[in-house]
Amino acid sequence: MISIGAIVNCLALALLQDGNFWMPSESSTTAAEVDWLFWFIFWIAAFFFAVIVVLMVLFVARYRARPGHEAVETAHHNLALEIAWSVIPLILVIIIFWIGFKSYMDMSTPPPSAYEIRVTGQKWRWLFTYPSGWVDAELHVPAGVPVKLVMTSEDVIHSLYIPAFRLKKDVVPGRYNTAWFEATEPGEYNIFCAEYCGTEHSGMITRVVVHDRQGYLDWLANAESFYDEMAPADAGKEMLGKYGCVQCHNTDGTAHTGPPLNDLFGHEVTLANGATVPVDENYIRNSILDPSSQVVKGYQAVMPTFQGKVKDKEIDWIIAYLKSISKYYEEPQLLPEASDAGQRDGEGEDAASADSANEDGAAAAGADAEAAAQEKDGTPAEGEEEAGASDANTSTAEQT
């Protein structure tokens, strides 16, 4: 049952990748040469295997020991046969060597105008640095353009393996290895590490995304602004995946290679040297740029430095995400609430304004009532008396 399940899985994988039982799809310009040589060797091996097995069974059946039959003397030398089984394999081996050597040189020598991308292998993730300086956890390339990969490792030996491109190259610390390919059509293809590199080796998986030329230019132009348009906490979560933090740190409270990240910010941790420090913005920043300076008690100093790789704004995003998943951190209010004293002062001012308004209204109402009463009695109002006296004085002066 296990073998049947394995066969079904292989067939399903080949079907999903538009390949066959043995190989995924031929998605690079050099894949066809590799496959041709594979099938050439396969059918040669299958032919000689069949010939040898058939002859072996035939000889066992025909020349088996039987009663009444004596062994006879056989030939000890046959020049034609010996030349045949020496020359024919030699010719086949020369053909295999020549085709293999030519294909290897073609795959190892990138065109002079190849588009260059830097690759960094690190436990347990891949990072790809583009000519613009943008760093991404996925490999994005244009179709129909030769792409040169300049690769190195930060820790142990890794091996970049893209099955659909028939590309595999060791990534070694302390030196640079190069490889190149030219994708033939847009699509998405898996990238694996083909060299055992530690406990999370099987999880060192990413993908290569092949765009058309304009699609690649658009992606590259929008790549850096993509995270800027996200909420800081959401961008920080993406950064943990981009830089491979989730390979060693869980967010569900369980310990892994590194301490869990949830409920971390705003808490205190005990370091390996016995000191207790609060987890604040400075602690997070130092842990990213110089992790060996403050190793948490109970864990080993295996985290690599991200100095020169992660940007300041990306650290800010990570801090925002760690705050959002910590029960020890309280989100600040957008606007502070008014204090009780302020409320009382405001209420006093409102009351004084209301009293003043009431007094003015009462005075105005009294004046109106007095004027109405005087008019009813025929008595001139105070203003009218003053106006009459003024007119009399003016008339007397004119007569004089």
PDB file of N, CA, C and O in Angstrom, residues 9 74 80 99 106 124 140 149 162 182 210-212 253 259 305 313 338 360 368 384 386 400:
ATOM      1  N   ASN A   9       1.113   9.658  -5.508  1.00  0.00           N
ATOM      2  CA  ASN A   9       1.593  11.009  -5.207  1.00  0.00           C
ATOM      3  C   ASN A   9       2.489  11.537  -6.312  1.00  0.00           C
ATOM      4  O   ASN A   9       2.414  12.718  -6.685  1.00  0.00           O
ATOM      5  N   THR A  74      34.183 -25.492 -22.823  1.00  0.00           N
ATOM      6  CA  THR A  74      33.677 -24.336 -23.565  1.00  0.00           C
ATOM      7  C   THR A  74      34.838 -23.468 -24.009  1.00  0.00           C
ATOM      8  O   THR A  74      35.966 -23.632 -23.554  1.00  0.00           O
ATOM      9  N   ALA A  80      36.058 -11.468 -31.388  1.00  0.00           N
ATOM     10  CA  ALA A  80      34.976 -10.615 -31.896  1.00  0.00           C
ATOM     11  C   ALA A  80      34.036 -10.191 -30.761  1.00  0.00           C
ATOM     12  O   ALA A  80      33.631  -9.017 -30.674  1.00  0.00           O
ATOM     13  N   ILE A  99      27.860  14.762 -24.433  1.00  0.00           N
ATOM     14  CA  ILE A  99      26.599  15.482 -24.246  1.00  0.00           C
ATOM     15  C   ILE A  99      26.522  16.060 -22.834  1.00  0.00           C
ATOM     16  O   ILE A  99      26.109  17.210 -22.637  1.00  0.00           O
ATOM     17  N   ASP A 106      27.279  24.622 -20.788  1.00  0.00           N
ATOM     18  CA  ASP A 106      26.228  25.568 -21.140  1.00  0.00           C
ATOM     19  C   ASP A 106      25.520  26.079 -19.893  1.00  0.00           C
ATOM     20  O   ASP A 106      25.213  27.277 -19.781  1.00  0.00           O
ATOM     21  N   TRP A 124      16.799  29.073   8.197  1.00  0.00           N
ATOM     22  CA  TRP A 124      16.480  28.141   7.133  1.00  0.00           C
ATOM     23  C   TRP A 124      15.576  28.881   6.176  1.00  0.00           C
ATOM     24  O   TRP A 124      14.358  28.757   6.215  1.00  0.00           O
ATOM     25  N   HIS A 140      11.759  36.408  -8.103  1.00  0.00           N
ATOM     26  CA  HIS A 140      10.923  36.901  -9.201  1.00  0.00           C
ATOM     27  C   HIS A 140      11.820  37.192 -10.396  1.00  0.00           C
ATOM     28  O   HIS A 140      12.835  37.901 -10.259  1.00  0.00           O
ATOM     29  N   LEU A 149      22.519  33.983 -11.101  1.00  0.00           N
ATOM     30  CA  LEU A 149      22.420  33.957  -9.650  1.00  0.00           C
ATOM     31  C   LEU A 149      23.823  33.929  -9.050  1.00  0.00           C
ATOM     32  O   LEU A 149      24.620  33.048  -9.386  1.00  0.00           O
ATOM     33  N   ILE A 162      16.029  24.003  -8.190  1.00  0.00           N
ATOM     34  CA  ILE A 162      14.779  24.346  -8.866  1.00  0.00           C
ATOM     35  C   ILE A 162      14.489  23.222  -9.861  1.00  0.00           C
ATOM     36  O   ILE A 162      15.012  23.232 -10.981  1.00  0.00           O
ATOM     37  N   GLU A 182      17.249  30.515 -17.956  1.00  0.00           N
ATOM     38  CA  GLU A 182      16.327  31.368 -18.703  1.00  0.00           C
ATOM     39  C   GLU A 182      14.970  30.690 -18.721  1.00  0.00           C
ATOM     40  O   GLU A 182      14.792  29.654 -19.366  1.00  0.00           O
ATOM     41  N   VAL A 210       7.755  33.525 -12.244  1.00  0.00           N
ATOM     42  CA  VAL A 210       8.177  33.997 -13.559  1.00  0.00           C
ATOM     43  C   VAL A 210       7.075  34.890 -14.129  1.00  0.00           C
ATOM     44  O   VAL A 210       5.929  34.460 -14.281  1.00  0.00           O
ATOM     45  N   HIS A 211       7.414  36.142 -14.408  1.00  0.00           N
ATOM     46  CA  HIS A 211       6.482  37.104 -14.999  1.00  0.00           C
ATOM     47  C   HIS A 211       6.803  37.288 -16.483  1.00  0.00           C
ATOM     48  O   HIS A 211       7.893  36.931 -16.952  1.00  0.00           O
ATOM     49  N   ASP A 212       5.856  37.871 -17.202  1.00  0.00           N
ATOM     50  CA  ASP A 212       6.236  38.411 -18.505  1.00  0.00           C
ATOM     51  C   ASP A 212       7.059  39.675 -18.254  1.00  0.00           C
ATOM     52  O   ASP A 212       7.124  40.174 -17.128  1.00  0.00           O
ATOM     53  N   GLY A 253       2.925  30.324  21.636  1.00  0.00           N
ATOM     54  CA  GLY A 253       3.356  30.114  23.009  1.00  0.00           C
ATOM     55  C   GLY A 253       4.251  28.920  23.235  1.00  0.00           C
ATOM     56  O   GLY A 253       4.749  28.713  24.348  1.00  0.00           O
ATOM     57  N   PRO A 259      12.814  31.447  21.489  1.00  0.00           N
ATOM     58  CA  PRO A 259      11.653  31.658  22.360  1.00  0.00           C
ATOM     59  C   PRO A 259      10.434  32.083  21.563  1.00  0.00           C
ATOM     60  O   PRO A 259      10.560  32.663  20.478  1.00  0.00           O
ATOM     61  N   THR A 305      22.966  37.286  12.745  1.00  0.00           N
ATOM     62  CA  THR A 305      22.709  38.722  12.760  1.00  0.00           C
ATOM     63  C   THR A 305      22.037  39.155  11.463  1.00  0.00           C
ATOM     64  O   THR A 305      22.285  38.575  10.404  1.00  0.00           O
ATOM     65  N   LYS A 313      12.768  50.687   8.969  1.00  0.00           N
ATOM     66  CA  LYS A 313      11.306  50.686   8.942  1.00  0.00           C
ATOM     67  C   LYS A 313      10.761  49.261   9.064  1.00  0.00           C
ATOM     68  O   LYS A 313       9.657  49.062   9.597  1.00  0.00           O
ATOM     69  N   ALA A 338     -10.735  63.970  28.662  1.00  0.00           N
ATOM     70  CA  ALA A 338     -10.614  65.165  29.488  1.00  0.00           C
ATOM     71  C   ALA A 338     -10.615  64.784  30.966  1.00  0.00           C
ATOM     72  O   ALA A 338     -11.316  63.870  31.388  1.00  0.00           O
ATOM     73  N   ASP A 360     -29.050  89.678  31.359  1.00  0.00           N
ATOM     74  CA  ASP A 360     -29.238  90.605  30.250  1.00  0.00           C
ATOM     75  C   ASP A 360     -30.654  90.520  29.718  1.00  0.00           C
ATOM     76  O   ASP A 360     -31.290  91.533  29.382  1.00  0.00           O
ATOM     77  N   ASP A 368     -38.423  97.307  28.507  1.00  0.00           N
ATOM     78  CA  ASP A 368     -39.543  97.301  27.569  1.00  0.00           C
ATOM     79  C   ASP A 368     -40.859  97.528  28.300  1.00  0.00           C
ATOM     80  O   ASP A 368     -41.751  98.245  27.844  1.00  0.00           O
ATOM     81  N   GLU A 384     -37.560 110.697  25.417  1.00  0.00           N
ATOM     82  CA  GLU A 384     -38.354 111.700  24.738  1.00  0.00           C
ATOM     83  C   GLU A 384     -38.222 113.054  25.428  1.00  0.00           C
ATOM     84  O   GLU A 384     -38.204 114.110  24.805  1.00  0.00           O
ATOM     85  N   GLU A 386     -35.675 114.288  27.120  1.00  0.00           N
ATOM     86  CA  GLU A 386     -34.376 114.871  26.760  1.00  0.00           C
ATOM     87  C   GLU A 386     -34.404 115.437  25.363  1.00  0.00           C
ATOM     88  O   GLU A 386     -33.867 116.516  25.072  1.00  0.00           O
ATOM     89  N   THR A 400     -33.485 134.742  19.778  1.00  0.00           N
ATOM     90  CA  THR A 400     -32.557 135.732  20.310  1.00  0.00           C
ATOM     91  C   THR A 400     -31.628 136.211  19.196  1.00  0.00           C
ATOM     92  O   THR A 400     -31.386 137.381  18.999  1.00  0.00           O
TER      93      THR A 400
END
